[in-house]
CSV table of C-alpha atoms and ligand atoms in Angstrom, one decimal:
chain,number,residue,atom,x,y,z
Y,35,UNK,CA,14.9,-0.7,6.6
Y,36,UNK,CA,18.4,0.5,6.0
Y,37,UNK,CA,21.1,0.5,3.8
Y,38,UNK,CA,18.7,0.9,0.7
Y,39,UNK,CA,20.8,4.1,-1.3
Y,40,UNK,CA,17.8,5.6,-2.2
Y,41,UNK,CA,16.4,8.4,0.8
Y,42,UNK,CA,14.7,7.3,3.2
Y,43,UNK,CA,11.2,8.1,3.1
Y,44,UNK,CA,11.2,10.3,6.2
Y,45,UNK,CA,13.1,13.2,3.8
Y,46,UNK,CA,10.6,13.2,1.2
Y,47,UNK,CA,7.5,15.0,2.4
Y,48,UNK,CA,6.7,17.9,4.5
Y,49,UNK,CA,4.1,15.0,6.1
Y,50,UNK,CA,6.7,13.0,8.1
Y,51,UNK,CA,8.4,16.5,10.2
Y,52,UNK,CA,4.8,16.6,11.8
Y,53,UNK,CA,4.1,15.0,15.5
Y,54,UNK,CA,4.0,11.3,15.4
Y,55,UNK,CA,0.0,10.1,16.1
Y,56,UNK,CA,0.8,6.6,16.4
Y,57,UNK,CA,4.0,5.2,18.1
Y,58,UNK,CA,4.8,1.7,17.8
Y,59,UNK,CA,7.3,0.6,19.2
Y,60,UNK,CA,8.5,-3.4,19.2
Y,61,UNK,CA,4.5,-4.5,19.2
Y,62,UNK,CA,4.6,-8.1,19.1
Y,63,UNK,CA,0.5,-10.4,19.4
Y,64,UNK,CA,0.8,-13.7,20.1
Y,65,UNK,CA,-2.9,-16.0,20.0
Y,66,UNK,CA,-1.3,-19.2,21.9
Y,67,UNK,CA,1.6,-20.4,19.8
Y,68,UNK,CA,0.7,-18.4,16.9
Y,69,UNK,CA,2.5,-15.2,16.4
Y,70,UNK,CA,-0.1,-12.9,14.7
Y,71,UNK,CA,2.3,-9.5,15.0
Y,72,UNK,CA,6.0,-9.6,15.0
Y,73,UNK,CA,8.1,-7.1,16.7
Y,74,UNK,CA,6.6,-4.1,14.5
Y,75,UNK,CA,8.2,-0.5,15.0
Y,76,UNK,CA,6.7,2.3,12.8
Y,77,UNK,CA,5.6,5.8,13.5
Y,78,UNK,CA,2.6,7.2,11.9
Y,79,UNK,CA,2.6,11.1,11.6
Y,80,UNK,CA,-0.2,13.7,12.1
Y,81,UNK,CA,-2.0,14.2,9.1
Y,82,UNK,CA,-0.8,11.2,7.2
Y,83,UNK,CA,-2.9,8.9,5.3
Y,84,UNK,CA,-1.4,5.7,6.0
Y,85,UNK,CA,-1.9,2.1,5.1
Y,86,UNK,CA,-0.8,-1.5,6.0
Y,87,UNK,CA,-1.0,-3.0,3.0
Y,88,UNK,CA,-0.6,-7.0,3.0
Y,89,UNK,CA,-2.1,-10.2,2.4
Y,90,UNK,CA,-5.4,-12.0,4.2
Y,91,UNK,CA,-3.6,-13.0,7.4
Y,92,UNK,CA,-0.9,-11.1,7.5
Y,93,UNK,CA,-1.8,-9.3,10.7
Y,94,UNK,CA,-3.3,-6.2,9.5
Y,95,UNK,CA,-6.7,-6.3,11.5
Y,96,UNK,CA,-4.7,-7.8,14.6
Y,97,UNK,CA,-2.6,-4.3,14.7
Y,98,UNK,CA,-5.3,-2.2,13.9
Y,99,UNK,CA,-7.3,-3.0,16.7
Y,100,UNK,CA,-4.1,-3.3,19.4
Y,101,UNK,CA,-4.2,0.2,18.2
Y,102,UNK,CA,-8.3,1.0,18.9
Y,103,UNK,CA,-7.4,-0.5,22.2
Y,104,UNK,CA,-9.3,-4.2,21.6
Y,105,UNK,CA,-6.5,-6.3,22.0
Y,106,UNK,CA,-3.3,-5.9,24.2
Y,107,UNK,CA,0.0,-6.2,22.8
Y,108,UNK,CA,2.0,-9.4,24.2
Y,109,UNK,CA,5.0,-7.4,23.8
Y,110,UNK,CA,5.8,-3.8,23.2
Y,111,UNK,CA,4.0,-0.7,23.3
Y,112,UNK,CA,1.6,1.6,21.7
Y,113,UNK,CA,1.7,5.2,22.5
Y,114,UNK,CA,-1.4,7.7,20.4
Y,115,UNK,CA,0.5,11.4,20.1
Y,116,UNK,CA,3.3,10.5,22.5
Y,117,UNK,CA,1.3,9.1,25.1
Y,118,UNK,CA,1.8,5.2,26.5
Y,119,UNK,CA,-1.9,3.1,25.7
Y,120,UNK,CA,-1.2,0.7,28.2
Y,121,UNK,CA,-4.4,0.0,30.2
Y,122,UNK,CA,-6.5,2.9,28.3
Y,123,UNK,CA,-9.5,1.3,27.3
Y,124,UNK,CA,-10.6,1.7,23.9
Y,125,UNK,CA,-13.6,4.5,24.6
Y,126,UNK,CA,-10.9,6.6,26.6
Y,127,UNK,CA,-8.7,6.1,23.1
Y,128,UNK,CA,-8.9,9.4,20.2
Y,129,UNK,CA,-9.6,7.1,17.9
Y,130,UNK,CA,-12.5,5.8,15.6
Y,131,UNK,CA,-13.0,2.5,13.5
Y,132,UNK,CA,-14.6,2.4,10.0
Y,133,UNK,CA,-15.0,-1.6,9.6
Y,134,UNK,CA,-16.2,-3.3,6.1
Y,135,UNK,CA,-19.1,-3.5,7.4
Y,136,UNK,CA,-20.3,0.1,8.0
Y,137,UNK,CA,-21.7,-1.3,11.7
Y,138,UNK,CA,-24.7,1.7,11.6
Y,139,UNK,CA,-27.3,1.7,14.0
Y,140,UNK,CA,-30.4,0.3,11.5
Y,141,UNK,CA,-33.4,1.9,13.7
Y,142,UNK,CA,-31.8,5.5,13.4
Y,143,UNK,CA,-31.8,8.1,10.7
Y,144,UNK,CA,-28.8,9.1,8.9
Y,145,UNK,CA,-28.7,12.0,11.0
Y,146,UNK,CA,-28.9,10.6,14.1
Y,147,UNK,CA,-26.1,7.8,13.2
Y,148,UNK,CA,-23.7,10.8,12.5
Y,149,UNK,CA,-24.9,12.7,15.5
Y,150,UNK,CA,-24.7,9.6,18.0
Y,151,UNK,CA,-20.9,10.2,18.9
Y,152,UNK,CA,-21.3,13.7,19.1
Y,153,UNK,CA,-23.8,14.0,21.5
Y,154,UNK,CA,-21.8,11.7,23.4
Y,155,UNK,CA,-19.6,14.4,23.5
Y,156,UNK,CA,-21.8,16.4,24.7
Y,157,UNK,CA,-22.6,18.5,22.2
Y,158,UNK,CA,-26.4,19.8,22.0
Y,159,UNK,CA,-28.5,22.3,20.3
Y,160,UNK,CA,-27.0,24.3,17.4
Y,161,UNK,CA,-23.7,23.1,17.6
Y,162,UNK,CA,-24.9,19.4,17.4
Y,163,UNK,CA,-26.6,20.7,14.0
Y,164,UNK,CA,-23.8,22.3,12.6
Y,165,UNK,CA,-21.4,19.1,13.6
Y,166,UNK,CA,-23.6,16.9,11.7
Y,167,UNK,CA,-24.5,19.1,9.1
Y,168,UNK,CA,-21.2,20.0,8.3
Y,169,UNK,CA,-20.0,15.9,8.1
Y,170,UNK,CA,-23.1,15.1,6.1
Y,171,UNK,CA,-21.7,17.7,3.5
Y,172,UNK,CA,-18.4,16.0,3.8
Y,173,UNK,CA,-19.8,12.9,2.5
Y,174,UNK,CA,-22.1,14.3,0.1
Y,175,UNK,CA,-25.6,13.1,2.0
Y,176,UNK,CA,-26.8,16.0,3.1
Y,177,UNK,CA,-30.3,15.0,1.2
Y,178,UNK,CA,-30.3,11.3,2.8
Y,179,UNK,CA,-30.2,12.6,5.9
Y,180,UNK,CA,-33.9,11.3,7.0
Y,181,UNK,CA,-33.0,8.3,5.3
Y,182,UNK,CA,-32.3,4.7,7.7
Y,183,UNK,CA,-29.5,3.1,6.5
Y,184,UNK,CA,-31.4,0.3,4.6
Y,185,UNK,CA,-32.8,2.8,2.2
Y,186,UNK,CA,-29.2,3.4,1.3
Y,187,UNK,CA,-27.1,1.4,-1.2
Y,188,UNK,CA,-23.5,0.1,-0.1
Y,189,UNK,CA,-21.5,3.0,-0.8
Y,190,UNK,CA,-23.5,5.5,0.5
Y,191,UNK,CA,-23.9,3.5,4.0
Y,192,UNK,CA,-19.8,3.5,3.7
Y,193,UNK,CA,-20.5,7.2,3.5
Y,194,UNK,CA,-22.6,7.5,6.5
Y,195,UNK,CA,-19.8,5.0,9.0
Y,196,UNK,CA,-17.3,8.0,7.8
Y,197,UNK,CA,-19.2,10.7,8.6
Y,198,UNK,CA,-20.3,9.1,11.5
Y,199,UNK,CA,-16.9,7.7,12.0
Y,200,UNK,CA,-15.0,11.3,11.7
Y,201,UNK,CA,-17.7,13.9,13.3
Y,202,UNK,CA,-17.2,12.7,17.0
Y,203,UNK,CA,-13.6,14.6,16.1
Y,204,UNK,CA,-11.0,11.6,16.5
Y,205,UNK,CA,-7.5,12.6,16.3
Y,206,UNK,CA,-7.1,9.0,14.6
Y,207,UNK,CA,-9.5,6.9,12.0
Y,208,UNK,CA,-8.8,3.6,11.4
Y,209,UNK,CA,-9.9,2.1,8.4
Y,210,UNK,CA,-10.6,-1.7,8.2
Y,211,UNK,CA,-11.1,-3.0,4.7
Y,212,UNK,CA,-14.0,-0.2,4.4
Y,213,UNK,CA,-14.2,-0.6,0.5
Y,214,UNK,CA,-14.3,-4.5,1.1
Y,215,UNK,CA,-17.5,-4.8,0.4
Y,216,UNK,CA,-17.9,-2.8,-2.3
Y,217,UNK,CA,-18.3,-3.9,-6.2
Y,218,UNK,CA,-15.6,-2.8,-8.4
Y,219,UNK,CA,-16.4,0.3,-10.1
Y,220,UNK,CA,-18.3,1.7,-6.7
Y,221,UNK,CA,-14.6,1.1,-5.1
Y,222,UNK,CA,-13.4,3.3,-7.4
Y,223,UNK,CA,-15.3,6.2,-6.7
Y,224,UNK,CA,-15.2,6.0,-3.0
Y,225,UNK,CA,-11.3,5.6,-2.9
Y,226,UNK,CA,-11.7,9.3,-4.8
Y,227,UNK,CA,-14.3,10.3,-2.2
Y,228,UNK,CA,-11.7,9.2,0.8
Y,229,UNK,CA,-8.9,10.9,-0.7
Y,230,UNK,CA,-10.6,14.1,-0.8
Y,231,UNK,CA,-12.1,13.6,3.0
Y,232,UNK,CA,-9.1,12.9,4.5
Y,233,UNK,CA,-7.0,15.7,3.2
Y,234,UNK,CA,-10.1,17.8,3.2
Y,235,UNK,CA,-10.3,17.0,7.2
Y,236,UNK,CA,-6.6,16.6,7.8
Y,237,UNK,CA,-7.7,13.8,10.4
Y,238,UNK,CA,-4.9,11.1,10.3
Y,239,UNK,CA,-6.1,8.0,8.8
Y,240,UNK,CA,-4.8,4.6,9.3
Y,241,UNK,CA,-6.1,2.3,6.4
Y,242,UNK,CA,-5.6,-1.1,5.9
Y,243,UNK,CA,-6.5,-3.2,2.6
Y,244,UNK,CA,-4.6,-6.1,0.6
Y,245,UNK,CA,-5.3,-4.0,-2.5
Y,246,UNK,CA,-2.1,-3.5,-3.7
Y,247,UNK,CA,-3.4,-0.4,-6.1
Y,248,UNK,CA,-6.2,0.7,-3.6
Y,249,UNK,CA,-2.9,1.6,-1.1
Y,250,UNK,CA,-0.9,3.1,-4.3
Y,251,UNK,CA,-3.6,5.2,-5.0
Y,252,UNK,CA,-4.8,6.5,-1.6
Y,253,UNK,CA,-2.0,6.6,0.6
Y,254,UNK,CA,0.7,9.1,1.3
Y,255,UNK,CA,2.9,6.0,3.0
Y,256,UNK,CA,2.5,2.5,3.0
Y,257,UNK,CA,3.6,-0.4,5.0
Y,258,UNK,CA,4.3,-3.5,3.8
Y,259,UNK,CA,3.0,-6.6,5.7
Y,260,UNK,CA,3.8,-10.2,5.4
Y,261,UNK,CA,3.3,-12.7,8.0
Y,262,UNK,CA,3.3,-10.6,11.3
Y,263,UNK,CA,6.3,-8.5,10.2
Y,264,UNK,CA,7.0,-5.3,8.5
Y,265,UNK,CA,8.7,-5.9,5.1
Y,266,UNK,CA,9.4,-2.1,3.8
Y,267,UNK,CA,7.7,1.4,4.5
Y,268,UNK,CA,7.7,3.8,2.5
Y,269,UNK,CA,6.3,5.9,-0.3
Y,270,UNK,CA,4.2,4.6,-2.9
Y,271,UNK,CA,6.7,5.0,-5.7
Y,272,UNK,CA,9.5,3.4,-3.2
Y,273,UNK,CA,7.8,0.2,-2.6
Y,274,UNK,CA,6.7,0.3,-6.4
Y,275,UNK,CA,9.9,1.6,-7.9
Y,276,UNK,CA,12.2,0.1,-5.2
Y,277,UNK,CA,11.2,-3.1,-3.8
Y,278,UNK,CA,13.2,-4.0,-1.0
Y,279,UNK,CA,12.4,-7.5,-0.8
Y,280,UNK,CA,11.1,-10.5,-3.1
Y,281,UNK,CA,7.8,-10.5,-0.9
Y,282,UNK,CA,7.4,-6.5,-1.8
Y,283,UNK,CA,8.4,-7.0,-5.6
Y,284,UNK,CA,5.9,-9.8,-6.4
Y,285,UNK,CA,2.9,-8.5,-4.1
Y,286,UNK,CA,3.4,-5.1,-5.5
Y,287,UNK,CA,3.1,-5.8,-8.7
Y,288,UNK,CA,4.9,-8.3,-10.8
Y,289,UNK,CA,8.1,-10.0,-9.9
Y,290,UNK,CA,10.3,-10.0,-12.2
Y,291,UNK,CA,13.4,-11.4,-10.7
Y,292,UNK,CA,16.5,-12.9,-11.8
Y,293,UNK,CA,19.5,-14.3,-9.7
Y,294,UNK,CA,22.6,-13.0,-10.6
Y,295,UNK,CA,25.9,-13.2,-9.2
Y,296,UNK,CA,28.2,-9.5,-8.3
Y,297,UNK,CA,30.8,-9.6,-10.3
Y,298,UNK,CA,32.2,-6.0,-9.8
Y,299,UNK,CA,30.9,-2.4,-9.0
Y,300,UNK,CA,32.1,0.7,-11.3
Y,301,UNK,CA,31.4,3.7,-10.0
Y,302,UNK,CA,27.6,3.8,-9.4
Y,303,UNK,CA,27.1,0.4,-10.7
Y,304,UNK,CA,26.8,-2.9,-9.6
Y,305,UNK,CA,28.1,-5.3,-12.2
Y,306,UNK,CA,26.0,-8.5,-12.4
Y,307,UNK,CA,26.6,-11.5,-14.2
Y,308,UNK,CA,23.2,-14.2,-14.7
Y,309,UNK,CA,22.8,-16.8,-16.8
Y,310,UNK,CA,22.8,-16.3,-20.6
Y,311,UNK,CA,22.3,-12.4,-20.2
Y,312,UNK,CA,24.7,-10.2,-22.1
Y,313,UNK,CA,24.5,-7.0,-19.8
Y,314,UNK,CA,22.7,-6.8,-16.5
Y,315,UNK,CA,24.0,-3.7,-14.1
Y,316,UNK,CA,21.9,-2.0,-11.1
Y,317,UNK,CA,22.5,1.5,-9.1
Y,318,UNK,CA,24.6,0.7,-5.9
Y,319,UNK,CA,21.6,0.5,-3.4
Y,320,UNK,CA,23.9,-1.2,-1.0
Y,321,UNK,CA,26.7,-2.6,0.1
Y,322,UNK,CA,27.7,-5.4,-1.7
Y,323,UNK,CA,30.9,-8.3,-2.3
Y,324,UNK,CA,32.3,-9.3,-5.2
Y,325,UNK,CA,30.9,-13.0,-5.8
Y,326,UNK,CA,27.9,-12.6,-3.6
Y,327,UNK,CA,24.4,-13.7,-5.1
Y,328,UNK,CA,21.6,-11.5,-5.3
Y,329,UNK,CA,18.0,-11.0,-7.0
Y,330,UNK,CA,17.7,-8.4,-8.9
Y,331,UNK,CA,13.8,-7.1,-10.4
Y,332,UNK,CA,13.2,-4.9,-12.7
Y,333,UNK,CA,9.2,-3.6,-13.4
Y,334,UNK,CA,7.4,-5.0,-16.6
Y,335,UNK,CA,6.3,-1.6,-17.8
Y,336,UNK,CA,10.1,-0.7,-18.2
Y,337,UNK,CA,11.3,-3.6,-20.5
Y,338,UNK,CA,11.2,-3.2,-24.1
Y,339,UNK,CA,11.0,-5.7,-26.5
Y,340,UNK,CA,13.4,-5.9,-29.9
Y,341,UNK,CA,13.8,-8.2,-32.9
Y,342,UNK,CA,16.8,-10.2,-32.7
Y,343,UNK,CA,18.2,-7.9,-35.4
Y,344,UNK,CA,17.6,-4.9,-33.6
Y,345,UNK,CA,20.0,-3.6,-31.0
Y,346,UNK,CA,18.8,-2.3,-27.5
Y,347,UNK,CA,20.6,1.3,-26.5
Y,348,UNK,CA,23.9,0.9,-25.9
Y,349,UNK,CA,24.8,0.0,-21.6
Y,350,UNK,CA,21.0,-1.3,-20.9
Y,351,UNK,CA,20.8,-4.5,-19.5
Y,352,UNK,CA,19.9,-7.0,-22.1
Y,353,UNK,CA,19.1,-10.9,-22.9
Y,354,UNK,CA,17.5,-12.6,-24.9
Y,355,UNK,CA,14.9,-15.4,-24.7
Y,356,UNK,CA,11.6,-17.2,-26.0
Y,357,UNK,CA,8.2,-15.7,-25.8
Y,358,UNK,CA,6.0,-18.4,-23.8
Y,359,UNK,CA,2.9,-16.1,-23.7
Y,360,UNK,CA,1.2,-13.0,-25.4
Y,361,UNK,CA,-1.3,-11.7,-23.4
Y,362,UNK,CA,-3.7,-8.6,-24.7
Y,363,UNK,CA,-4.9,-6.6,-21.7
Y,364,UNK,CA,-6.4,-3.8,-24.1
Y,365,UNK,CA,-3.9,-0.7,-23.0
Y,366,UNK,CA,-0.5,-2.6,-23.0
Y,367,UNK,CA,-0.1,-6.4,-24.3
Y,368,UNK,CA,2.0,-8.5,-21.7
Y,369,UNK,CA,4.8,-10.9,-22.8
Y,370,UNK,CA,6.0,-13.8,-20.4
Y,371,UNK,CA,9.3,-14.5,-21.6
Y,372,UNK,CA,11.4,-17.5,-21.0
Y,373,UNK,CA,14.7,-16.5,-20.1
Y,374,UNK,CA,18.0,-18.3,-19.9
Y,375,UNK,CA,18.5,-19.9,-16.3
Y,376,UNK,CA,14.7,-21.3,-16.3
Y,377,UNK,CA,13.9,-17.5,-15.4
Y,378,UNK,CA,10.7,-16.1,-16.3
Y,379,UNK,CA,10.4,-12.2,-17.3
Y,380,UNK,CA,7.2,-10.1,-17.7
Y,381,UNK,CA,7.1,-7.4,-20.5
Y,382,UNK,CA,4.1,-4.9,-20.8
Y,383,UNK,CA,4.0,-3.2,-23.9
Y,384,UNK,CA,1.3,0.3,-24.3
Y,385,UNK,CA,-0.5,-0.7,-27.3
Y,386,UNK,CA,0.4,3.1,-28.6
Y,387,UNK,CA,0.4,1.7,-32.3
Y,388,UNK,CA,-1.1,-1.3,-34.1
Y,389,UNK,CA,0.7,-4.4,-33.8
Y,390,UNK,CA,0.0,-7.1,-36.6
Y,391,UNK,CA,3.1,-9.1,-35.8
Y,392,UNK,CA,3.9,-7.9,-31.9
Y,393,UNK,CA,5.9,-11.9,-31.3
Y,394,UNK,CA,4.0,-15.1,-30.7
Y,395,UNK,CA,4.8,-18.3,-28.5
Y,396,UNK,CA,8.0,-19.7,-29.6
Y,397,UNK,CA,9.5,-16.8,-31.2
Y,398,UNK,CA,12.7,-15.4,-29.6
Y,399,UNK,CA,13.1,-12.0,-28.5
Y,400,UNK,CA,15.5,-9.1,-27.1
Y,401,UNK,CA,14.6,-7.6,-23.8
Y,402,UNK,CA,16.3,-4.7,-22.7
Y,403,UNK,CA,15.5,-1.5,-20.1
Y,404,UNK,CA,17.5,1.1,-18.8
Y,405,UNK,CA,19.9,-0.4,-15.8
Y,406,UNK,CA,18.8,2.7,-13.9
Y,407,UNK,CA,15.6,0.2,-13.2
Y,408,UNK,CA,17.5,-2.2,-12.3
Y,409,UNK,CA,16.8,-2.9,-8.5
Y,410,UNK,CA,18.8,-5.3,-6.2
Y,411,UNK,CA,16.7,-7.4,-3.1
Y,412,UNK,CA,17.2,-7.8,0.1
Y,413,UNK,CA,19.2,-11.2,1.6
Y,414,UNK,CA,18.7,-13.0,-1.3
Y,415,UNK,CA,22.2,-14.6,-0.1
Y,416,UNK,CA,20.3,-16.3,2.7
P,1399,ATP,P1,-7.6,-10.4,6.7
P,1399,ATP,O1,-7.2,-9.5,5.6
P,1399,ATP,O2,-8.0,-11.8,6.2
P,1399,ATP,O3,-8.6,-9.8,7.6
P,1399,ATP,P2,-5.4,-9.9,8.5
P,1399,ATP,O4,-4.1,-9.5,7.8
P,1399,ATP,O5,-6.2,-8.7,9.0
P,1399,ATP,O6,-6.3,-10.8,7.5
P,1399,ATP,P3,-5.5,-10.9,11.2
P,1399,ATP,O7,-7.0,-10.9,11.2
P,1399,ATP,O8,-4.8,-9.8,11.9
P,1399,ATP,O9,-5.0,-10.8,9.6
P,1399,ATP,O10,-5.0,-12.3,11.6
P,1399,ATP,C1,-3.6,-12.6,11.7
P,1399,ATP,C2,-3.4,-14.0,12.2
P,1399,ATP,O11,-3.8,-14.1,13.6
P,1399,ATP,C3,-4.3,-15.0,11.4
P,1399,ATP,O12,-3.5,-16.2,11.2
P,1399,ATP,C4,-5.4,-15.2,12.4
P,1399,ATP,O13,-5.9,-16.5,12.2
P,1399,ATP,C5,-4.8,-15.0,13.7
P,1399,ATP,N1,-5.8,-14.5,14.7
P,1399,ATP,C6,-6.4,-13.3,14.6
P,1399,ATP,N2,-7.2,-13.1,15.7
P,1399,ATP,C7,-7.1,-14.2,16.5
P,1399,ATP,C8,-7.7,-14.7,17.7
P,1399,ATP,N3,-8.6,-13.9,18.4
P,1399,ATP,N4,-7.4,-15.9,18.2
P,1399,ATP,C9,-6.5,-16.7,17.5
P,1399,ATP,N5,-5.9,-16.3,16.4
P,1399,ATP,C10,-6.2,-15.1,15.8
């Protein structure tokens, strides 16, 4: 995505100057008439843990496994450290799946579920022992390793499809959902566990999930996903912090999005006019004309709340409006805000200090934040 006036997310990390793993390049799928991939370009460097984060159709699966080699691209082409994956089948491929559901061999032990790849290597004897041994360690199962995999609970089956998963050596591990299936707090722990692995390893991992915080957490870059096409890549505090599009801001998160109109830009700001707010400014991001409508978001956690009679730091952007909803979420209490122009704004206030009278329904209210937070969308002028 260009033209965003913050730095591209290829200057950010010592990550991204590494060799590229996976090279997409214009990798479109098409299932009859329906386009399940569209025209997707991204490079995925060695060492990364990446994800493709988007919602339940979106595409994700459809990619990964054009990738492992189990679908053909109708367009395009794949290429795994620089070299073109047209016609290599998937076993030829140096890459490994880890799929929701963990797909171990029930008749074997532990063991020999994390040794089966490996002795398809061709490793034997004390080698084959110290392979396994070492990737049962990884996981923390050394003690299960007599163990079938239905004497196991969830996670620790999870455990064994990534030791099994990562022992055969892959240069690649793609990562399907593996936490799917997996009850809240259990999720939790394993997302810990996969952090460690991977940069304990270094293996690149490819990781897909439509858990918006599961990919904040995890992931040193994250693609964006909606409806076949990539909407923004990046960091995780660039697609949190700076949304590039209404799709990113309100499936990362909240969207909190008024439309304004440009009415000048001052040095590094972008002068906005909207509806009933006294002062609303944003950072140049990008090119824009006097006149022209745009979106502009700002995140929840970075609007404060005053009484009418109080008055916001001079410059932040600031309006007022009617509190439709107080909602207590134990460490911050969110606002909805009615907003002139039929907008909606969210506010989440840390519940640092006891409120008795923290605004009710009907009451109106200042919000105001720091126009540094202040981030302007893509084509909202289509
Ligand atoms: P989920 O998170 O629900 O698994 P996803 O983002 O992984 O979703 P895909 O499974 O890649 O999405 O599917 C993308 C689109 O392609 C969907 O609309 C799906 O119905 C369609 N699709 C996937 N596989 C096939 C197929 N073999 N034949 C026809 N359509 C398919």
């Amino acid at each position: 995505m260009d033209g965003h006036g913050f730095r591209p997310a290829e200057e950010q990390t010592p990550d991204t100057h590494a060799p590229v793993e996976v090279g997409l390049h214009g990798v479109t799928k098409r299932f009859s008439d329906q386009v399940a991939v569209d025209d997707i370009t991204l490079q995925v460097h060695e060492g990364e843990f990446f994800s493709v984060l988007g919602p339940s159709g979106c595409g994700k699966t459809t990619l990964l496994r054009m990738i492992a080699g189990f679908e053909d691209p109708t367009e395009g082409r794949i290429e795994l450290d620089g070299v073109d994956m047209v016609g290599v089948p998937p076993y030829r491929r140096d890459v490994n799946t880890v799929f929701q559901s963990y797909a171990l061999f029930p008749h074997m032990s532990v063991w020999d579920n994390v040794a089966y790849g490996v002795k398809r290597k061709g490793v034997r004897g004390a080698q084959l022992k110290k392979v396994v041994g070492e990737h049962l360690e990884l996981v923390r199962l050394s003690q299960y390793a007599k163990r079938r995999p239905a004497q196991l609970s969830g996670g620790q089956q999870q455990r064994v499809a990534i030791a099994r998963a990562l022992a055969a050596g892959p240069q690649l591990l793609l990562l399907d959902e593996p936490l799917g299936a997996l009850d809240a707090v259990l999720r939790k722990e394993l997302q810990i566990e996969l952090m460690r692995i991977q940069r304990e390893v270094g293996t690149t991992f490819l990781y897909v999930t439509h858990d918006q915080e599961e990919a904040l957490v995890l992931s040193h870059r994250i693609a964006v996903m909606n409806a076949g096409r990539l909407e923004q890549v990046g960091y995780p505090e660039d697609v949190y912090e700076r949304p590039a599009t209404r799709f990113v801001a309100g499936f990362i998160g909240t969207s909190n999005i008024l439309d304004a109109k440009v009415s000048g830009v001052r040095g590094r700001w972008v002068e906005l006019e909207a509806p009933g707010v006294a002062r609303l400014r944003a950072p140049v991001q990008r090119e824009v004309r006097h006149g022209q409508r745009v979106a502009a978001t700002v995140r929840p956690e970075k609007v404060h709340l005053y009484d009418l009679a109080e008055e916001p730091p001079s410059g932040w952007c600031a309006l007022t409006g009617t509190v439709r909803d107080v909602v207590y979420t134990g460490v911050s209490t969110q606002y909805v805000v009615d907003v002139p122009g039929g907008d909606v704004l969210v506010a989440f206030v840390q519940n640092t200090r006891r409120i008795d009278d923290a605004g009710s329904p009907g009451q109106p209210v200042r919000m105001a934040w720091d126009p540094d937070f202040t981030v302007l969308l893509e084509n909202a002028d289509d």
